[in-house]
Coordinates of C-alpha atoms in Angstrom, one line a residue:
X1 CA 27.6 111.0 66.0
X2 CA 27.1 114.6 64.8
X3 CA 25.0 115.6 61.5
X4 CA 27.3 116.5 59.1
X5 CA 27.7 120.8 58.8
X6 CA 29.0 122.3 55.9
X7 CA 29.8 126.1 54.4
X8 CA 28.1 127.6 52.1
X9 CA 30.8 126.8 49.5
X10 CA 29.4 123.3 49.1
X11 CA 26.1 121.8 49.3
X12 CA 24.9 117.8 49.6
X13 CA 23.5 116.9 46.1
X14 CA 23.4 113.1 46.3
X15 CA 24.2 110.2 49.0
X16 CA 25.0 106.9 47.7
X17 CA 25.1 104.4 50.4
X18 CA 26.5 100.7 50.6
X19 CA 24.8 98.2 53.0
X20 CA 26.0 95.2 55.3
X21 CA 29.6 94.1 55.3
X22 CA 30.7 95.7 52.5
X23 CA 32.7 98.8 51.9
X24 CA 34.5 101.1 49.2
X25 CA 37.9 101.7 49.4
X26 CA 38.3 103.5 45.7
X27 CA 36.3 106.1 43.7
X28 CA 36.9 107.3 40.2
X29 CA 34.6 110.1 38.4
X30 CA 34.3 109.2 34.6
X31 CA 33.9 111.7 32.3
X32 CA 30.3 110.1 31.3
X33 CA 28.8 111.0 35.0
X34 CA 29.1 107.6 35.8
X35 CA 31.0 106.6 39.4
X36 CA 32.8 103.9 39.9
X37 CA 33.7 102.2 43.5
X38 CA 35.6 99.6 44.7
X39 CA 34.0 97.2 46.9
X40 CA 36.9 96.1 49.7
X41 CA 34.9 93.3 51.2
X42 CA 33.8 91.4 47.4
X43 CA 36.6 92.7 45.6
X44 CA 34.1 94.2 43.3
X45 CA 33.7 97.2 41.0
X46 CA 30.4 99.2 40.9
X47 CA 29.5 101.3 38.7
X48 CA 26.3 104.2 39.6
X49 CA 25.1 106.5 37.5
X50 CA 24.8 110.0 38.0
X51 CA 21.8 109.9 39.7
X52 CA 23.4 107.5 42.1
X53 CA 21.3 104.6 40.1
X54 CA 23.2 101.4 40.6
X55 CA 24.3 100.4 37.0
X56 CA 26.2 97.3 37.7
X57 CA 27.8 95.2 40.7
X58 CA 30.6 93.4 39.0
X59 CA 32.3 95.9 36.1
X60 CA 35.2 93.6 34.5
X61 CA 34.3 90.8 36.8
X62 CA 35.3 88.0 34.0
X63 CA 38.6 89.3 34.0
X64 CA 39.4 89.3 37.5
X65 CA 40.6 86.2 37.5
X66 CA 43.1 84.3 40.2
X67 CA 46.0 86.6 38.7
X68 CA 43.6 89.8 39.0
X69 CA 41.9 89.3 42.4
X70 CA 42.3 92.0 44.3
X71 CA 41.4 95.5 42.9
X72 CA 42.5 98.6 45.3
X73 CA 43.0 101.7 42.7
X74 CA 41.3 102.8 39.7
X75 CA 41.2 106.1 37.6
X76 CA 39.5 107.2 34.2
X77 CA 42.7 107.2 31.2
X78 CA 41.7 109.0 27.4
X79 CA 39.3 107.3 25.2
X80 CA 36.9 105.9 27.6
X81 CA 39.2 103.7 29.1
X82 CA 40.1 103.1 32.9
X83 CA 43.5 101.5 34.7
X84 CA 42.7 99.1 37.2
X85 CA 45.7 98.5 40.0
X86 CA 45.6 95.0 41.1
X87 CA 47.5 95.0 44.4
X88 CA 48.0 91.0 44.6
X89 CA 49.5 91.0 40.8
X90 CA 50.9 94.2 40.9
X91 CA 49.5 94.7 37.5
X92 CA 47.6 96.9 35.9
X93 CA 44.3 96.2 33.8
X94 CA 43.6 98.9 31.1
X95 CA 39.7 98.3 30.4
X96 CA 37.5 100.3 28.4
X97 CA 33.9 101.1 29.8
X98 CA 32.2 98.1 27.9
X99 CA 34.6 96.2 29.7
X100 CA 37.0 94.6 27.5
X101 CA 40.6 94.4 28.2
X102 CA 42.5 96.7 26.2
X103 CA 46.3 95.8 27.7
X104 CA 48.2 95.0 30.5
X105 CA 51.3 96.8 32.5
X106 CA 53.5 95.0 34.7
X107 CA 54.2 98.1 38.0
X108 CA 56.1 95.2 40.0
X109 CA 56.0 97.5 43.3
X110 CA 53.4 98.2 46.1
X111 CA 51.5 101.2 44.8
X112 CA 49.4 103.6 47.1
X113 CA 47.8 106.1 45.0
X114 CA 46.7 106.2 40.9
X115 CA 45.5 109.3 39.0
X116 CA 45.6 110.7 35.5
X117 CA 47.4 114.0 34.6
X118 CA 46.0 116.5 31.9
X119 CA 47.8 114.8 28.9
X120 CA 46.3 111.1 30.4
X121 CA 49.5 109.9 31.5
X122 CA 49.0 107.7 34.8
X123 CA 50.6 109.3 37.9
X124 CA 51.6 106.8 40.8
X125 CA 53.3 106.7 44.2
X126 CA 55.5 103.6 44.7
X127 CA 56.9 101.9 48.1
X128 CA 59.6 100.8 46.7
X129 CA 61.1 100.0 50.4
X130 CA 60.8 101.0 54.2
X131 CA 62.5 104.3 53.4
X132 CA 62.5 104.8 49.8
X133 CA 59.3 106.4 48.0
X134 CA 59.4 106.7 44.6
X135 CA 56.8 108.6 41.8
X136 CA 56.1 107.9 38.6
X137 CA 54.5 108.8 35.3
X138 CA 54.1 106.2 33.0
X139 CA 52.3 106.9 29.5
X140 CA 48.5 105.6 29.1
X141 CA 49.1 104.1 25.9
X142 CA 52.0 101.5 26.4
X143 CA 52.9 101.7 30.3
X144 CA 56.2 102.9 29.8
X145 CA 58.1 105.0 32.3
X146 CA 57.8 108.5 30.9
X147 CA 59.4 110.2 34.3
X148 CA 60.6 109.2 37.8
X149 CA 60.6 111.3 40.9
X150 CA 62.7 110.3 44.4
X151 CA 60.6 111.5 46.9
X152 CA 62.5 113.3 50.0
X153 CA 62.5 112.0 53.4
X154 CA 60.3 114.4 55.2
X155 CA 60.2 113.4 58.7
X156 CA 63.2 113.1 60.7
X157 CA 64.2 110.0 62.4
X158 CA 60.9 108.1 61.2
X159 CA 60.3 105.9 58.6
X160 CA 57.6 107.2 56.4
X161 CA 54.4 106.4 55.2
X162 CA 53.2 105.6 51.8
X163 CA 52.2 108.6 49.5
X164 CA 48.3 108.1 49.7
X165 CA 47.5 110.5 47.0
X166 CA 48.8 112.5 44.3
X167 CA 47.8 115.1 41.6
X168 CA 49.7 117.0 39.0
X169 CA 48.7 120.6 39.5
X170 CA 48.1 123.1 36.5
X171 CA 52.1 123.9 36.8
X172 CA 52.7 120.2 36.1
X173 CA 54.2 120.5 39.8
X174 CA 53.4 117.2 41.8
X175 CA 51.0 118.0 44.8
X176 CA 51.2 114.3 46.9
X177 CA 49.8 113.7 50.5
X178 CA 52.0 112.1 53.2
X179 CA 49.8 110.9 55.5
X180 CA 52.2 110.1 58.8
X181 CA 53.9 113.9 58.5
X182 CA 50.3 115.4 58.1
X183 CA 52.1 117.6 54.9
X184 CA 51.2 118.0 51.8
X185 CA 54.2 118.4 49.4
X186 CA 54.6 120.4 46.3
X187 CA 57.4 118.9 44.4
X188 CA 58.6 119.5 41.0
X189 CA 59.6 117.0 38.3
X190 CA 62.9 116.8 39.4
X191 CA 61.9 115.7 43.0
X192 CA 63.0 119.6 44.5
X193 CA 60.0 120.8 47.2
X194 CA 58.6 123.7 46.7
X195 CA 56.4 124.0 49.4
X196 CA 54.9 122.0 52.6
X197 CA 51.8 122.6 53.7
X198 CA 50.1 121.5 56.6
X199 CA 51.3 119.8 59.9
X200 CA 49.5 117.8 62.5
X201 CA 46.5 118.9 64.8
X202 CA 42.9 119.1 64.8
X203 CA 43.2 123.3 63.9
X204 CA 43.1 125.2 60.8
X205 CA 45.7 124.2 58.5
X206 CA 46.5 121.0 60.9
X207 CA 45.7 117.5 60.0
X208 CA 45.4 113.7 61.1
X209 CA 45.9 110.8 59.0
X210 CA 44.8 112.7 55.8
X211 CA 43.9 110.3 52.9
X212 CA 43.4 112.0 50.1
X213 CA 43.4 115.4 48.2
X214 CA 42.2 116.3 45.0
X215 CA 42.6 120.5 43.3
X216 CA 39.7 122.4 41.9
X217 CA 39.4 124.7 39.4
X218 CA 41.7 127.8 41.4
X219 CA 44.6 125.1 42.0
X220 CA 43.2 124.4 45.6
X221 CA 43.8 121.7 47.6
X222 CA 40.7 119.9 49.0
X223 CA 41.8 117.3 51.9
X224 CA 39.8 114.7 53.5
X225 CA 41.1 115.5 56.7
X226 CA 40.5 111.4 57.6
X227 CA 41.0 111.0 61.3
X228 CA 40.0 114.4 62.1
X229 CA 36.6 113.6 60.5
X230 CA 36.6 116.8 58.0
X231 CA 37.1 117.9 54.4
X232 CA 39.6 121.3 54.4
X233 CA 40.6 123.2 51.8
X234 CA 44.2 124.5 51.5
X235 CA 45.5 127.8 49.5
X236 CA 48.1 126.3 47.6
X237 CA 51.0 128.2 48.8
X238 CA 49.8 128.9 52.0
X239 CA 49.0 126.9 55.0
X240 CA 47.5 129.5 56.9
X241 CA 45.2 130.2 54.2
X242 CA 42.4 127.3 54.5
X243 CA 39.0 126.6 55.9
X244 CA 36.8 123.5 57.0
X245 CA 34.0 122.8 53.9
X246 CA 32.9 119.6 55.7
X247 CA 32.7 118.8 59.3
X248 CA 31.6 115.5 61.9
X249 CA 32.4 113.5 57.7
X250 CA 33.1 109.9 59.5
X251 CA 36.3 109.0 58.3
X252 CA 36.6 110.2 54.7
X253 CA 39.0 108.3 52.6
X254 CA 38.3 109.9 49.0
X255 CA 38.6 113.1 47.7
X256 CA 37.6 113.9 44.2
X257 CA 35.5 116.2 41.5
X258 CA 32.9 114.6 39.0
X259 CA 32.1 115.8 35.4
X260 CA 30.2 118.4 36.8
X261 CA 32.9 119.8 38.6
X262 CA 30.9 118.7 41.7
X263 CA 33.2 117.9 44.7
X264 CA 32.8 113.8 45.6
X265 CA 33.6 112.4 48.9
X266 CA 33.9 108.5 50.1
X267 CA 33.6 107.2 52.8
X268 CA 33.7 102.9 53.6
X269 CA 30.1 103.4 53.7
X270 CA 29.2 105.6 51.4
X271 CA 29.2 108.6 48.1
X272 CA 28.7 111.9 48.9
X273 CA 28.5 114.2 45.9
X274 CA 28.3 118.3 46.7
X275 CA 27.4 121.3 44.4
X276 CA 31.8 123.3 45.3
X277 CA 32.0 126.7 45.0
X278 CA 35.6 127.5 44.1
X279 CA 35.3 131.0 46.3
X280 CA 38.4 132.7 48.2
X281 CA 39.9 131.2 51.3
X282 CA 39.7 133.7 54.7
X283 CA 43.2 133.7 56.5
X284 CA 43.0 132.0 59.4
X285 CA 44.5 133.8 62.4
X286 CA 48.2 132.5 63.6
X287 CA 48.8 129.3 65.6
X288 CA 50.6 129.2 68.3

């Protein structure tokens, strides 16, 4: 395999690697510097500091019980507390960072993607059936349904994929990654598009089986590009506007920035964390 290359707008500060037959398949960046990861193969949670120092190899193990197995989401919520999804329950486990267990919500659907929005509401994408994909916010502090959004079929004649990640941008618009139509949708509250971006391909403003996105500090949209083995970064309005940060990345699942506004990527096997300049995006020539 290639060495990874990168632009100048981002530069490797840290590696953080897991060994054997285990692998992450969740990241979330806690406002302490700490990182916590999901171990797919133990079904535990790690938690590294942010020197990459591991901290601890089972975070809120004693809870995780035969109801709470099966961890697969997990993002930061107000007060030093963070929402666990646990995709076998369906549930989930609001924990602070000493680990006790704060409360409980019952979601009751297969959910793909968990985030926090600026007022610490939890934002998540729902399967709710083969054809029916559903968003919602649900308030931090009691789990109650705040909003819902319908999300529009986008692909014609093919049943969709799960929404794999989500963000509320600094409109409150929802920004959410379809993976199978390689778009990334800006929708707003009342489920109405605004814009697609993106479509399938290996060129610029074209991707494969994206993951994840995450928006810095200019409302961009950072991608991991997943089977096209790259990290892109979208204008937010404007497909033709993007670039490649990160290329020859080996399947990148995870997109997201740290405390230090320092741009994070996961992969199964490991944490990448890079120094992001938030610079202007070229225009890329047409495609034809």
């Amino acid at each position: 395999m290639s060495a990874m290359t990168q632009t100048q707008s981002v530069s490797q500060a840290l590696c953080i690697k897991i060994e054997n037959d285990n692998f992450f398949i969740a990241v979330c960046c806690r406002s302490d510097g700490c990182y916590m990861l999901i171990n797919g193969n133990t079904n535990r949670i790690h938690v590294y500091g942010s020197s990459g120092e591991l901290l601890q190899t089972n975070f809120g193990n004693r809870l995780l019980n035969k109801r709470f197995n099966t961890p697969t989401l997990i993002t930061e919520l107000p007060n030093s507390r963070v929402a666990v999804f646990d995709s076998h329950s369906k549930k989930i486990l609001k924990l602070s960072f000493s680990e006790d267990l704060v409360d409980t919500y019952n979601i009751g659907l297969a959910t793909y993607c968990l985030s926090a929005n600026r007022y610490g509401h939890m934002v998540m994408a729902h399967q709710k059936s083969k054809t029916e994909r559903e968003i919602s916010i649900r308030s931090s502090e009691n789990g109650y349904i705040i909003h819902t959004i319908s999300i529009p079929r986008t692909v014609r004649g093919v049943v969709e994929s799960p929404i794999y990640s989500i963000y509320n941008n600094q409109d409150s618009n929802i920004v959410a990654l379809d993976p199978l139509s390689c778009k990334i949708l800006v929708m707003n509250l009342n489920g109405a598009i605004l814009s697609q971006i993106g479509r399938e391909g290996f060129r610029l403003g074209e991707m494969e089986n994206p993951r994840s996105l995450c928006l810095d500090a200019q409302n961009q949209i950072i991608v991991a590009d997943t089977k096209n083995n790259r990290i892109v970064r979208f204008h937010s309005g404007n497909s033709n506007r993007s670039e490649v940060l990160l290329q020859e990345v080996y399947r990148p699942l995870a997109v997201a920035f740290d405390a230090c506004d320092q741009l994070v990527v996961m992969t199964a096997k490991c944490l990448m964390i890079f120094n992001y300049k938030s610079s202007v995006i070229p225009t890329a020539p047409p495609m034809y």
